[in-house]
Every structure is written in structure tokens, then in C-alpha cells.
C-alpha positions as semicolon CSV with decimal commas, in nm:
position;residue;x (nm);y (nm);z (nm)
1;M;1,021;-16,822;4,127
2;I;1,120;-16,458;4,072
3;T;1,492;-16,402;4,097
4;A;1,645;-16,090;4,255
5;T;1,750;-15,970;3,915
6;K;1,398;-15,994;3,765
7;L;1,255;-15,827;4,075
8;A;1,508;-15,544;4,053
9;D;1,440;-15,510;3,673
10;F;1,069;-15,493;3,744
11;A;1,119;-15,238;4,020
12;H;1,334;-15,028;3,787
13;R;1,080;-15,038;3,512
14;A;0,798;-14,949;3,747
15;F;1,002;-14,658;3,877
16;I;1,072;-14,532;3,522
17;V;0,708;-14,565;3,427
18;G;0,594;-14,393;3,746
19;L;0,846;-14,115;3,690
20;F;0,727;-14,071;3,337
21;G;0,359;-14,067;3,452
22;A;0,437;-13,809;3,722
23;T;0,615;-13,590;3,466
24;V;0,318;-13,607;3,233
25;Y;0,078;-13,535;3,517
26;I;0,284;-13,231;3,628
27;G;0,311;-13,114;3,267
28;V;-0,065;-13,139;3,206
29;G;-0,132;-12,955;3,533
30;T;0,109;-12,677;3,438
31;I;-0,055;-12,640;3,097
32;Q;-0,397;-12,615;3,268
33;L;-0,264;-12,353;3,505
34;V;-0,119;-12,151;3,222
35;N;-0,437;-12,171;3,023
36;A;-0,641;-12,064;3,329
37;R;-0,409;-11,768;3,376
38;I;-0,441;-11,669;3,013
39;E;-0,827;-11,693;3,037
40;K;-0,827;-11,487;3,356
41;N;-0,609;-11,218;3,195
42;K;-0,835;-11,213;2,890
43;I;-1,147;-11,161;3,107
44;M;-0,972;-10,895;3,313
45;R;-0,862;-10,710;2,999
46;E;-1,217;-10,728;2,860
47;T;-1,358;-10,598;3,190
48;W;-1,099;-10,320;3,196
49;D;-1,187;-10,231;2,834
50;A;-1,554;-10,224;2,927
51;E;-1,487;-10,003;3,223
52;Q;-1,285;-9,766;3,008
53;M;-1,545;-9,748;2,742
54;A;-1,811;-9,672;3,010
55;E;-1,594;-9,403;3,153
56;L;-1,536;-9,244;2,816
57;R;-1,907;-9,269;2,740
58;R;-1,982;-9,096;3,073
59;Q;-1,723;-8,826;3,001
60;G;-1,872;-8,770;2,653
61;E;-2,229;-8,737;2,797
62;I;-2,096;-8,484;3,057
63;E;-1,924;-8,287;2,780
64;M;-2,234;-8,291;2,564
65;E;-2,445;-8,174;2,863
66;R;-2,191;-7,896;2,930
67;Q;-2,201;-7,777;2,568
68;R;-2,582;-7,782;2,566
69;L;-2,593;-7,577;2,885
70;E;-2,341;-7,333;2,737
71;Q;-2,548;-7,291;2,423
72;Q;-2,866;-7,248;2,629
73;A;-2,690;-6,983;2,839
74;R;-2,563;-6,796;2,523
75;R;-2,920;-6,798;2,378
76;Q;-3,055;-6,659;2,697
77;Q;-2,789;-6,386;2,715
78;S;-2,858;-6,286;2,342
79;E;-3,235;-6,260;2,414
């Protein structure tokens, strides 16, 4: 027969193990959230970098077209 002391001891141990398990579960969940946030930020940064490169490329193409038109206009004026 289980005495009250053994029952209380068992309940205390179960509580401690449960508390430890919950702490580990919360810790793992927190780590997963942090890793997901880091990955999201990395993807957003890569997307931003790609958008910036596309914008710079577009501006460069516009500048090259402007220079080409200026040269063409100068040639036509000199003729």
C-alpha cells in the first residue's frame, strides 16, 4: 500500500519532471521561432538586395540609353 509520504514524493517528482519537460519544450519552441525569424530576415535581405540590383541595372540602362541618344544628337548636329 502506498503511503501518503510516497504518494507526495511521487507527485513532487512528477511535478519536477513535468516542469523540466515544459521548460525544454518552451526552450525548443523559442529556438525554432528565433531560427525562423533569422531565416525570414535573410530572405527579406536577399530580396531587397535583388530589388536594389535590379533598380541599379535599370538606372544604368536608362543612363546608357540617354548617353547614346546624346551622341546620336551630336552626330546629327555636326552633319
